Short mmCIF file of N, CA and C in Angstrom, two decimals:
data_model
loop_
_atom_site.label_atom_id
_atom_site.label_comp_id
_atom_site.label_asym_id
_atom_site.label_seq_id
_atom_site.Cartn_x
_atom_site.Cartn_y
_atom_site.Cartn_z
N UNK A 1 54.21 115.78 134.35
CA UNK A 1 54.62 117.12 134.67
C UNK A 1 55.79 117.11 135.65
N UNK A 2 55.79 116.18 136.57
CA UNK A 2 56.86 116.12 137.55
C UNK A 2 58.18 115.77 136.87
N UNK A 3 58.11 114.99 135.82
CA UNK A 3 59.34 114.59 135.13
C UNK A 3 59.83 115.61 134.12
N UNK A 4 59.06 116.64 133.85
CA UNK A 4 59.44 117.62 132.83
C UNK A 4 60.60 118.46 133.34
N UNK A 5 61.74 118.41 132.66
CA UNK A 5 62.91 119.17 133.13
C UNK A 5 62.75 120.67 132.93
N UNK A 6 63.55 121.43 133.65
CA UNK A 6 63.46 122.88 133.62
C UNK A 6 63.65 123.49 132.25
N UNK A 7 64.54 122.93 131.44
CA UNK A 7 64.81 123.52 130.13
C UNK A 7 63.58 123.48 129.23
N UNK A 8 62.69 122.51 129.44
CA UNK A 8 61.48 122.44 128.60
C UNK A 8 60.53 123.60 128.90
N UNK A 9 60.60 124.13 130.12
CA UNK A 9 59.72 125.24 130.48
C UNK A 9 60.17 126.53 129.81
N UNK A 10 61.36 126.56 129.28
CA UNK A 10 61.84 127.76 128.58
C UNK A 10 61.13 127.88 127.23
N UNK A 11 60.52 126.83 126.80
CA UNK A 11 59.87 126.79 125.48
C UNK A 11 58.38 127.08 125.62
N UNK A 12 57.75 127.36 124.49
CA UNK A 12 56.31 127.55 124.45
C UNK A 12 55.59 126.20 124.42
N UNK A 13 54.27 126.24 124.45
CA UNK A 13 53.47 125.00 124.49
C UNK A 13 53.74 124.10 123.29
N UNK A 14 53.81 124.68 122.10
CA UNK A 14 54.02 123.86 120.90
C UNK A 14 55.40 123.21 120.94
N UNK A 15 56.40 123.96 121.32
CA UNK A 15 57.75 123.40 121.38
C UNK A 15 57.86 122.32 122.46
N UNK A 16 57.17 122.53 123.59
CA UNK A 16 57.16 121.49 124.64
C UNK A 16 56.46 120.23 124.12
N UNK A 17 55.38 120.41 123.38
CA UNK A 17 54.67 119.26 122.82
C UNK A 17 55.56 118.49 121.85
N UNK A 18 56.27 119.22 121.01
CA UNK A 18 57.15 118.57 120.04
C UNK A 18 58.27 117.82 120.76
N UNK A 19 58.89 118.46 121.75
CA UNK A 19 60.00 117.82 122.48
C UNK A 19 59.55 116.55 123.18
N UNK A 20 58.47 116.64 123.93
CA UNK A 20 57.98 115.47 124.66
C UNK A 20 57.49 114.39 123.70
N UNK A 21 56.80 114.79 122.64
CA UNK A 21 56.27 113.83 121.68
C UNK A 21 57.36 113.10 120.93
N UNK A 22 58.37 113.82 120.48
CA UNK A 22 59.47 113.17 119.76
C UNK A 22 60.21 112.18 120.65
N UNK A 23 60.43 112.56 121.90
CA UNK A 23 61.13 111.66 122.82
C UNK A 23 60.32 110.38 123.04
N UNK A 24 59.03 110.51 123.31
CA UNK A 24 58.19 109.33 123.54
C UNK A 24 58.07 108.49 122.26
N UNK A 25 57.87 109.15 121.14
CA UNK A 25 57.75 108.41 119.87
C UNK A 25 59.00 107.63 119.55
N UNK A 26 60.16 108.24 119.75
CA UNK A 26 61.43 107.55 119.47
C UNK A 26 61.63 106.39 120.44
N UNK A 27 61.32 106.60 121.70
CA UNK A 27 61.50 105.56 122.72
C UNK A 27 60.64 104.34 122.41
N UNK A 28 59.36 104.56 122.19
CA UNK A 28 58.47 103.42 121.95
C UNK A 28 58.63 102.85 120.54
N UNK A 29 59.01 103.70 119.59
CA UNK A 29 59.32 103.19 118.26
C UNK A 29 60.52 102.24 118.31
N UNK A 30 61.49 102.56 119.16
CA UNK A 30 62.65 101.67 119.32
C UNK A 30 62.23 100.32 119.90
N UNK A 31 61.28 100.33 120.81
CA UNK A 31 60.77 99.06 121.34
C UNK A 31 60.14 98.22 120.25
N UNK A 32 59.36 98.85 119.39
CA UNK A 32 58.73 98.10 118.29
C UNK A 32 59.81 97.56 117.36
N UNK A 33 60.82 98.34 117.12
CA UNK A 33 61.90 97.90 116.24
C UNK A 33 62.62 96.69 116.83
N UNK A 34 62.90 96.71 118.13
CA UNK A 34 63.56 95.58 118.79
C UNK A 34 62.66 94.35 118.78
N UNK A 35 61.39 94.56 119.10
CA UNK A 35 60.49 93.41 119.21
C UNK A 35 60.12 92.83 117.85
N UNK A 36 59.69 93.67 116.95
CA UNK A 36 59.16 93.17 115.68
C UNK A 36 60.16 93.25 114.53
N UNK A 37 61.30 93.87 114.78
CA UNK A 37 62.30 94.14 113.74
C UNK A 37 61.65 94.73 112.48
N UNK A 38 60.71 95.61 112.73
CA UNK A 38 59.97 96.23 111.63
C UNK A 38 60.17 97.74 111.66
N UNK A 39 60.86 98.24 110.64
CA UNK A 39 61.03 99.68 110.54
C UNK A 39 59.69 100.36 110.28
N UNK A 40 58.82 99.69 109.54
CA UNK A 40 57.50 100.26 109.25
C UNK A 40 56.69 100.37 110.54
N UNK A 41 56.70 99.31 111.33
CA UNK A 41 55.98 99.35 112.61
C UNK A 41 56.53 100.44 113.53
N UNK A 42 57.86 100.55 113.59
CA UNK A 42 58.48 101.58 114.42
C UNK A 42 58.10 102.97 113.93
N UNK A 43 58.07 103.14 112.62
CA UNK A 43 57.70 104.44 112.06
C UNK A 43 56.24 104.78 112.37
N UNK A 44 55.36 103.78 112.27
CA UNK A 44 53.95 104.01 112.58
C UNK A 44 53.78 104.41 114.05
N UNK A 45 54.45 103.70 114.93
CA UNK A 45 54.37 104.05 116.36
C UNK A 45 54.89 105.46 116.58
N UNK A 46 56.00 105.78 115.95
CA UNK A 46 56.58 107.11 116.10
C UNK A 46 55.62 108.19 115.60
N UNK A 47 55.06 107.98 114.42
CA UNK A 47 54.19 108.99 113.81
C UNK A 47 52.88 109.14 114.57
N UNK A 48 52.34 108.05 115.08
CA UNK A 48 51.07 108.12 115.80
C UNK A 48 51.27 108.61 117.24
N UNK A 49 52.26 108.06 117.91
CA UNK A 49 52.43 108.36 119.33
C UNK A 49 53.00 109.75 119.58
N UNK A 50 53.91 110.20 118.76
CA UNK A 50 54.57 111.49 118.99
C UNK A 50 53.59 112.64 119.16
N UNK A 51 52.70 112.88 118.21
CA UNK A 51 51.78 114.00 118.41
C UNK A 51 50.79 113.77 119.55
N UNK A 52 50.31 112.54 119.69
CA UNK A 52 49.35 112.25 120.76
C UNK A 52 49.96 112.53 122.13
N UNK A 53 51.13 111.97 122.38
CA UNK A 53 51.77 112.14 123.67
C UNK A 53 52.23 113.58 123.88
N UNK A 54 52.79 114.18 122.84
CA UNK A 54 53.27 115.55 122.95
C UNK A 54 52.16 116.52 123.31
N UNK A 55 51.03 116.41 122.64
CA UNK A 55 49.90 117.29 122.93
C UNK A 55 49.40 117.04 124.35
N UNK A 56 49.34 115.79 124.76
CA UNK A 56 48.87 115.46 126.10
C UNK A 56 49.76 116.09 127.17
N UNK A 57 51.07 115.96 127.00
CA UNK A 57 52.01 116.52 127.98
C UNK A 57 51.90 118.04 128.03
N UNK A 58 51.89 118.69 126.87
CA UNK A 58 51.81 120.15 126.83
C UNK A 58 50.50 120.65 127.45
N UNK A 59 49.40 119.99 127.15
CA UNK A 59 48.11 120.40 127.72
C UNK A 59 48.09 120.21 129.23
N UNK A 60 48.67 119.11 129.69
CA UNK A 60 48.70 118.88 131.14
C UNK A 60 49.57 119.93 131.82
N UNK A 61 50.70 120.25 131.22
CA UNK A 61 51.58 121.27 131.79
C UNK A 61 50.85 122.61 131.87
N UNK A 62 50.14 122.98 130.82
CA UNK A 62 49.41 124.24 130.81
C UNK A 62 48.25 124.24 131.80
N UNK A 63 47.59 123.10 131.94
CA UNK A 63 46.44 123.00 132.84
C UNK A 63 46.87 123.05 134.30
N UNK A 64 47.94 122.37 134.61
CA UNK A 64 48.30 122.21 136.01
C UNK A 64 49.06 123.43 136.58
N UNK A 65 49.72 124.20 135.71
CA UNK A 65 50.40 125.42 136.13
C UNK A 65 50.03 126.54 135.15
N UNK A 66 48.79 127.03 135.21
CA UNK A 66 48.33 128.02 134.23
C UNK A 66 49.08 129.35 134.32
N UNK A 67 49.62 129.66 135.50
CA UNK A 67 50.36 130.92 135.65
C UNK A 67 51.58 130.98 134.73
N UNK A 68 52.07 129.83 134.33
CA UNK A 68 53.28 129.78 133.50
C UNK A 68 53.06 130.45 132.15
N UNK A 69 51.84 130.45 131.65
CA UNK A 69 51.56 131.05 130.34
C UNK A 69 51.86 132.55 130.33
N UNK A 70 51.68 133.19 131.47
CA UNK A 70 51.86 134.64 131.55
C UNK A 70 53.30 135.04 131.88
N UNK A 71 54.17 134.06 132.04
CA UNK A 71 55.56 134.35 132.42
C UNK A 71 56.48 134.36 131.22
N UNK A 72 57.56 135.09 131.35
CA UNK A 72 58.64 135.07 130.38
C UNK A 72 59.27 133.68 130.40
N UNK A 73 59.64 133.12 129.25
CA UNK A 73 60.22 131.76 129.22
C UNK A 73 61.45 131.59 130.11
N UNK A 74 62.31 132.58 130.15
CA UNK A 74 63.51 132.48 130.99
C UNK A 74 63.11 132.46 132.46
N UNK A 75 62.13 133.28 132.83
CA UNK A 75 61.65 133.29 134.22
C UNK A 75 61.03 131.95 134.60
N UNK A 76 60.25 131.38 133.68
CA UNK A 76 59.65 130.06 133.93
C UNK A 76 60.72 129.03 134.21
N UNK A 77 61.73 129.00 133.36
CA UNK A 77 62.81 128.03 133.53
C UNK A 77 63.57 128.27 134.83
N UNK A 78 63.77 129.54 135.20
CA UNK A 78 64.45 129.88 136.44
C UNK A 78 63.66 129.39 137.64
N UNK A 79 62.37 129.60 137.63
CA UNK A 79 61.49 129.16 138.73
C UNK A 79 61.53 127.64 138.85
N UNK A 80 61.40 126.96 137.73
CA UNK A 80 61.39 125.49 137.75
C UNK A 80 62.72 124.95 138.24
N UNK A 81 63.79 125.49 137.73
CA UNK A 81 65.13 125.01 138.13
C UNK A 81 65.37 125.21 139.63
N UNK A 82 65.08 126.40 140.14
CA UNK A 82 65.30 126.67 141.57
C UNK A 82 64.41 125.79 142.43
N UNK A 83 63.17 125.62 142.03
CA UNK A 83 62.23 124.82 142.82
C UNK A 83 62.64 123.36 142.83
N UNK A 84 62.99 122.83 141.68
CA UNK A 84 63.37 121.41 141.60
C UNK A 84 64.66 121.12 142.36
N UNK A 85 65.50 122.13 142.50
CA UNK A 85 66.75 121.96 143.26
C UNK A 85 66.57 122.28 144.74
N UNK A 86 65.45 122.89 145.11
CA UNK A 86 65.21 123.26 146.50
C UNK A 86 65.96 124.51 146.91
N UNK A 87 66.27 125.34 145.94
CA UNK A 87 67.05 126.54 146.20
C UNK A 87 66.16 127.75 146.38
N UNK A 88 66.71 128.74 147.06
CA UNK A 88 66.01 130.02 147.19
C UNK A 88 66.03 130.71 145.83
N UNK A 89 64.93 131.34 145.50
CA UNK A 89 64.87 132.07 144.23
C UNK A 89 65.64 133.38 144.40
N UNK A 90 66.49 133.67 143.45
CA UNK A 90 67.36 134.84 143.58
C UNK A 90 66.68 136.13 143.12
N UNK A 91 65.57 136.00 142.43
CA UNK A 91 64.83 137.17 141.95
C UNK A 91 63.53 137.25 142.76
N UNK A 92 63.43 138.20 143.69
CA UNK A 92 62.26 138.25 144.58
C UNK A 92 60.91 138.32 143.85
N UNK A 93 60.85 138.97 142.70
CA UNK A 93 59.56 139.07 141.99
C UNK A 93 59.07 137.70 141.51
N UNK A 94 59.96 136.70 141.47
CA UNK A 94 59.57 135.36 141.05
C UNK A 94 59.12 134.47 142.20
N UNK A 95 59.20 134.97 143.42
CA UNK A 95 58.80 134.16 144.59
C UNK A 95 57.36 133.66 144.49
N UNK A 96 56.38 134.51 144.09
CA UNK A 96 55.01 133.98 143.96
C UNK A 96 54.90 132.87 142.91
N UNK A 97 55.72 132.95 141.88
CA UNK A 97 55.70 131.90 140.86
C UNK A 97 56.24 130.59 141.41
N UNK A 98 57.22 130.66 142.31
CA UNK A 98 57.73 129.45 142.96
C UNK A 98 56.61 128.79 143.76
N UNK A 99 55.88 129.59 144.51
CA UNK A 99 54.77 129.06 145.32
C UNK A 99 53.73 128.40 144.42
N UNK A 100 53.41 129.06 143.31
CA UNK A 100 52.42 128.50 142.37
C UNK A 100 52.94 127.21 141.74
N UNK A 101 54.20 127.17 141.37
CA UNK A 101 54.77 125.97 140.75
C UNK A 101 54.80 124.81 141.74
N UNK A 102 55.12 125.08 142.99
CA UNK A 102 55.10 124.02 144.00
C UNK A 102 53.69 123.46 144.13
N UNK A 103 52.70 124.33 144.12
CA UNK A 103 51.32 123.86 144.15
C UNK A 103 51.00 122.98 142.95
N UNK A 104 51.52 123.36 141.79
CA UNK A 104 51.31 122.55 140.58
C UNK A 104 51.98 121.19 140.71
N UNK A 105 53.19 121.16 141.27
CA UNK A 105 53.88 119.89 141.49
C UNK A 105 53.07 118.99 142.43
N UNK A 106 52.53 119.58 143.48
CA UNK A 106 51.71 118.79 144.42
C UNK A 106 50.46 118.23 143.74
N UNK A 107 49.81 119.07 142.93
CA UNK A 107 48.61 118.59 142.20
C UNK A 107 48.98 117.46 141.25
N UNK A 108 50.10 117.61 140.55
CA UNK A 108 50.54 116.57 139.62
C UNK A 108 50.87 115.29 140.37
N UNK A 109 51.53 115.41 141.52
CA UNK A 109 51.86 114.22 142.31
C UNK A 109 50.60 113.53 142.81
N UNK A 110 49.62 114.32 143.20
CA UNK A 110 48.36 113.73 143.67
C UNK A 110 47.63 113.03 142.52
N UNK A 111 47.58 113.65 141.37
CA UNK A 111 46.94 113.00 140.21
C UNK A 111 47.66 111.70 139.86
N UNK A 112 48.99 111.73 139.88
CA UNK A 112 49.76 110.53 139.58
C UNK A 112 49.53 109.45 140.63
N UNK A 113 49.43 109.86 141.89
CA UNK A 113 49.21 108.91 142.97
C UNK A 113 47.88 108.18 142.80
N UNK A 114 46.88 108.86 142.31
CA UNK A 114 45.57 108.24 142.11
C UNK A 114 45.61 107.13 141.05
N UNK A 115 46.56 107.23 140.13
CA UNK A 115 46.67 106.22 139.06
C UNK A 115 47.79 105.21 139.33
N UNK A 116 48.51 105.39 140.40
CA UNK A 116 49.69 104.59 140.69
C UNK A 116 49.35 103.12 140.96
N UNK A 117 48.15 102.83 141.41
CA UNK A 117 47.76 101.46 141.73
C UNK A 117 47.79 100.56 140.50
N UNK A 118 47.72 101.14 139.33
CA UNK A 118 47.71 100.36 138.09
C UNK A 118 49.08 99.75 137.81
N UNK A 119 50.14 100.41 138.24
CA UNK A 119 51.49 99.99 137.89
C UNK A 119 51.84 98.57 138.38
N UNK A 120 51.57 98.20 139.62
CA UNK A 120 51.87 96.81 140.01
C UNK A 120 51.10 95.78 139.18
N UNK A 121 49.88 96.13 138.83
CA UNK A 121 49.06 95.24 138.00
C UNK A 121 49.69 95.08 136.61
N UNK A 122 50.10 96.18 136.00
CA UNK A 122 50.73 96.14 134.69
C UNK A 122 52.07 95.40 134.77
N UNK A 123 52.81 95.62 135.85
CA UNK A 123 54.09 94.94 136.02
C UNK A 123 53.90 93.42 136.11
N UNK A 124 52.91 92.98 136.87
CA UNK A 124 52.64 91.55 136.99
C UNK A 124 52.27 90.96 135.62
N UNK A 125 51.46 91.68 134.89
CA UNK A 125 51.10 91.24 133.55
C UNK A 125 52.33 91.19 132.65
N UNK A 126 53.19 92.19 132.75
CA UNK A 126 54.41 92.24 131.92
C UNK A 126 55.35 91.08 132.25
N UNK A 127 55.45 90.72 133.52
CA UNK A 127 56.30 89.57 133.91
C UNK A 127 55.74 88.29 133.30
N UNK A 128 54.43 88.11 133.42
CA UNK A 128 53.80 86.92 132.84
C UNK A 128 54.02 86.87 131.32
N UNK A 129 53.86 88.00 130.67
CA UNK A 129 54.07 88.05 129.22
C UNK A 129 55.54 87.80 128.87
N UNK A 130 56.46 88.31 129.67
CA UNK A 130 57.89 88.09 129.39
C UNK A 130 58.26 86.62 129.55
N UNK A 131 57.69 85.97 130.56
CA UNK A 131 57.95 84.54 130.75
C UNK A 131 57.40 83.77 129.55
N UNK A 132 56.19 84.09 129.14
CA UNK A 132 55.60 83.46 127.97
C UNK A 132 56.47 83.69 126.73
N UNK A 133 56.89 84.94 126.51
CA UNK A 133 57.73 85.25 125.35
C UNK A 133 59.07 84.51 125.40
N UNK A 134 59.61 84.33 126.60
CA UNK A 134 60.87 83.60 126.74
C UNK A 134 60.73 82.17 126.24
N UNK A 135 59.59 81.56 126.52
CA UNK A 135 59.37 80.17 126.15
C UNK A 135 58.88 80.04 124.70
N UNK A 136 58.03 80.95 124.27
CA UNK A 136 57.31 80.75 123.01
C UNK A 136 57.68 81.68 121.86
N UNK A 137 58.43 82.74 122.10
CA UNK A 137 58.59 83.76 121.06
C UNK A 137 60.02 83.90 120.57
N UNK A 138 60.14 84.74 119.58
CA UNK A 138 61.44 85.04 118.99
C UNK A 138 62.29 85.85 119.97
N UNK A 139 63.60 85.84 119.79
CA UNK A 139 64.49 86.56 120.70
C UNK A 139 64.17 88.06 120.83
N UNK A 140 63.81 88.69 119.73
CA UNK A 140 63.49 90.12 119.78
C UNK A 140 62.32 90.42 120.70
N UNK A 141 61.28 89.59 120.62
CA UNK A 141 60.12 89.77 121.49
C UNK A 141 60.49 89.52 122.95
N UNK A 142 61.33 88.52 123.18
CA UNK A 142 61.77 88.21 124.54
C UNK A 142 62.55 89.38 125.13
N UNK A 143 63.49 89.91 124.36
CA UNK A 143 64.29 91.05 124.83
C UNK A 143 63.38 92.25 125.13
N UNK A 144 62.48 92.57 124.22
CA UNK A 144 61.58 93.70 124.43
C UNK A 144 60.71 93.49 125.66
N UNK A 145 60.21 92.28 125.84
CA UNK A 145 59.35 92.01 127.00
C UNK A 145 60.10 92.18 128.32
N UNK A 146 61.32 91.66 128.38
CA UNK A 146 62.10 91.80 129.61
C UNK A 146 62.57 93.23 129.83
N UNK A 147 62.81 93.97 128.77
CA UNK A 147 63.12 95.39 128.91
C UNK A 147 61.95 96.15 129.54
N UNK A 148 60.76 95.83 129.10
CA UNK A 148 59.56 96.46 129.69
C UNK A 148 59.47 96.11 131.17
N UNK A 149 59.72 94.85 131.52
CA UNK A 149 59.68 94.44 132.93
C UNK A 149 60.71 95.23 133.74
N UNK A 150 61.92 95.33 133.22
CA UNK A 150 62.97 96.07 133.94
C UNK A 150 62.57 97.52 134.13
N UNK A 151 62.04 98.14 133.10
CA UNK A 151 61.61 99.54 133.22
C UNK A 151 60.47 99.71 134.22
N UNK A 152 59.53 98.79 134.19
CA UNK A 152 58.42 98.87 135.14
C UNK A 152 58.89 98.65 136.58
N UNK A 153 59.77 97.69 136.78
CA UNK A 153 60.31 97.45 138.13
C UNK A 153 61.12 98.65 138.61
N UNK A 154 61.89 99.23 137.72
CA UNK A 154 62.65 100.43 138.09
C UNK A 154 61.70 101.56 138.48
N UNK A 155 60.63 101.69 137.73
CA UNK A 155 59.64 102.72 138.05
C UNK A 155 58.99 102.46 139.41
N UNK A 156 58.68 101.22 139.68
CA UNK A 156 58.08 100.89 140.97
C UNK A 156 59.00 101.20 142.15
N UNK A 157 60.29 100.98 141.96
CA UNK A 157 61.24 101.16 143.07
C UNK A 157 61.82 102.56 143.12
N UNK A 158 62.12 103.14 141.96
CA UNK A 158 62.82 104.41 141.92
C UNK A 158 61.88 105.61 142.05
N UNK A 159 60.77 105.59 141.34
CA UNK A 159 59.95 106.78 141.21
C UNK A 159 59.37 107.28 142.54
N UNK A 160 58.81 106.46 143.41
CA UNK A 160 58.25 107.02 144.66
C UNK A 160 59.31 107.76 145.50
N UNK A 161 60.51 107.22 145.60
CA UNK A 161 61.56 107.91 146.37
C UNK A 161 62.00 109.18 145.66
N UNK A 162 62.13 109.12 144.37
CA UNK A 162 62.55 110.29 143.61
C UNK A 162 61.51 111.41 143.71
N UNK A 163 60.25 111.04 143.61
CA UNK A 163 59.17 112.03 143.73
C UNK A 163 59.17 112.64 145.12
N UNK A 164 59.37 111.82 146.15
CA UNK A 164 59.40 112.34 147.52
C UNK A 164 60.57 113.33 147.70
N UNK A 165 61.73 113.01 147.15
CA UNK A 165 62.88 113.94 147.25
C UNK A 165 62.59 115.24 146.51
N UNK A 166 61.98 115.13 145.32
CA UNK A 166 61.64 116.33 144.56
C UNK A 166 60.67 117.20 145.34
N UNK A 167 59.64 116.60 145.91
CA UNK A 167 58.65 117.38 146.66
C UNK A 167 59.26 117.99 147.92
N UNK A 168 60.20 117.29 148.55
CA UNK A 168 60.88 117.86 149.72
C UNK A 168 61.71 119.07 149.31
N UNK A 169 62.42 118.97 148.20
CA UNK A 169 63.18 120.12 147.71
C UNK A 169 62.24 121.27 147.34
N UNK A 170 61.12 120.95 146.74
CA UNK A 170 60.14 121.98 146.38
C UNK A 170 59.59 122.66 147.63
N UNK A 171 59.37 121.89 148.69
CA UNK A 171 58.92 122.49 149.95
C UNK A 171 59.93 123.48 150.49
N UNK A 172 61.23 123.13 150.39
CA UNK A 172 62.28 124.07 150.84
C UNK A 172 62.26 125.35 150.01
N UNK A 173 62.12 125.20 148.70
CA UNK A 173 62.07 126.37 147.83
C UNK A 173 60.84 127.22 148.13
N UNK A 174 59.73 126.56 148.39
CA UNK A 174 58.50 127.30 148.71
C UNK A 174 58.65 128.06 150.03
N UNK A 175 59.21 127.41 151.04
CA UNK A 175 59.41 128.09 152.33
C UNK A 175 60.29 129.33 152.14
N UNK A 176 61.33 129.18 151.36
CA UNK A 176 62.21 130.32 151.08
C UNK A 176 61.46 131.42 150.33
N UNK A 177 60.67 131.04 149.34
CA UNK A 177 59.92 132.03 148.56
C UNK A 177 58.88 132.73 149.43
N UNK A 178 58.27 132.00 150.34
CA UNK A 178 57.28 132.63 151.23
C UNK A 178 57.96 133.63 152.17
N UNK A 179 59.18 133.33 152.60
CA UNK A 179 59.90 134.30 153.44
C UNK A 179 60.18 135.57 152.65
N UNK A 180 60.52 135.42 151.38
CA UNK A 180 60.79 136.59 150.53
C UNK A 180 59.54 137.42 150.35
N UNK A 181 58.40 136.76 150.12
CA UNK A 181 57.16 137.51 149.89
C UNK A 181 56.65 138.12 151.19
N UNK A 182 56.91 137.51 152.34
CA UNK A 182 56.49 138.09 153.62
C UNK A 182 57.29 139.34 153.94
N UNK A 183 58.58 139.31 153.60
CA UNK A 183 59.45 140.44 153.89
C UNK A 183 59.17 141.58 152.91
N UNK A 184 59.06 141.22 151.60
CA UNK A 184 58.91 142.23 150.57
C UNK A 184 57.52 142.51 150.31
#
């Protein structure tokens, strides 16, 4: 949910599921294609993963920020964009939605934090597998394995700082929205 860009909130649940699912399916299907050089395998990953991941993302978005369902799509996108940028909301009637969205971001960050301990473990396993693939496997498998390692290491180093910056900007937007609701 924290990674979901503002433009996706302009869409309904089904459209958000399709967008997120297609992106994940294409991304992981490409990994299968690089590793196994199998168009069939890539297609299977795409067809299986796309709906599974898309539905999961859309359901999580709806669960964590239920107020969004009752909002106009343009208003939802406006709230998300202003909050993610740390800007004051220009439409005072949307100030309560900013406060609710910030709460949703905090809940999502907390849920993610509870599962974050798994990432170093997965990264260590991925490094071991990449070393093994380098020695024992075909070039495609080696490339795919090291790509996974690079992505996991980037996630370990980049994501905590990026999440902290996002939440700090959200706090600024929330403070601004609370001032608007206190005055109005």
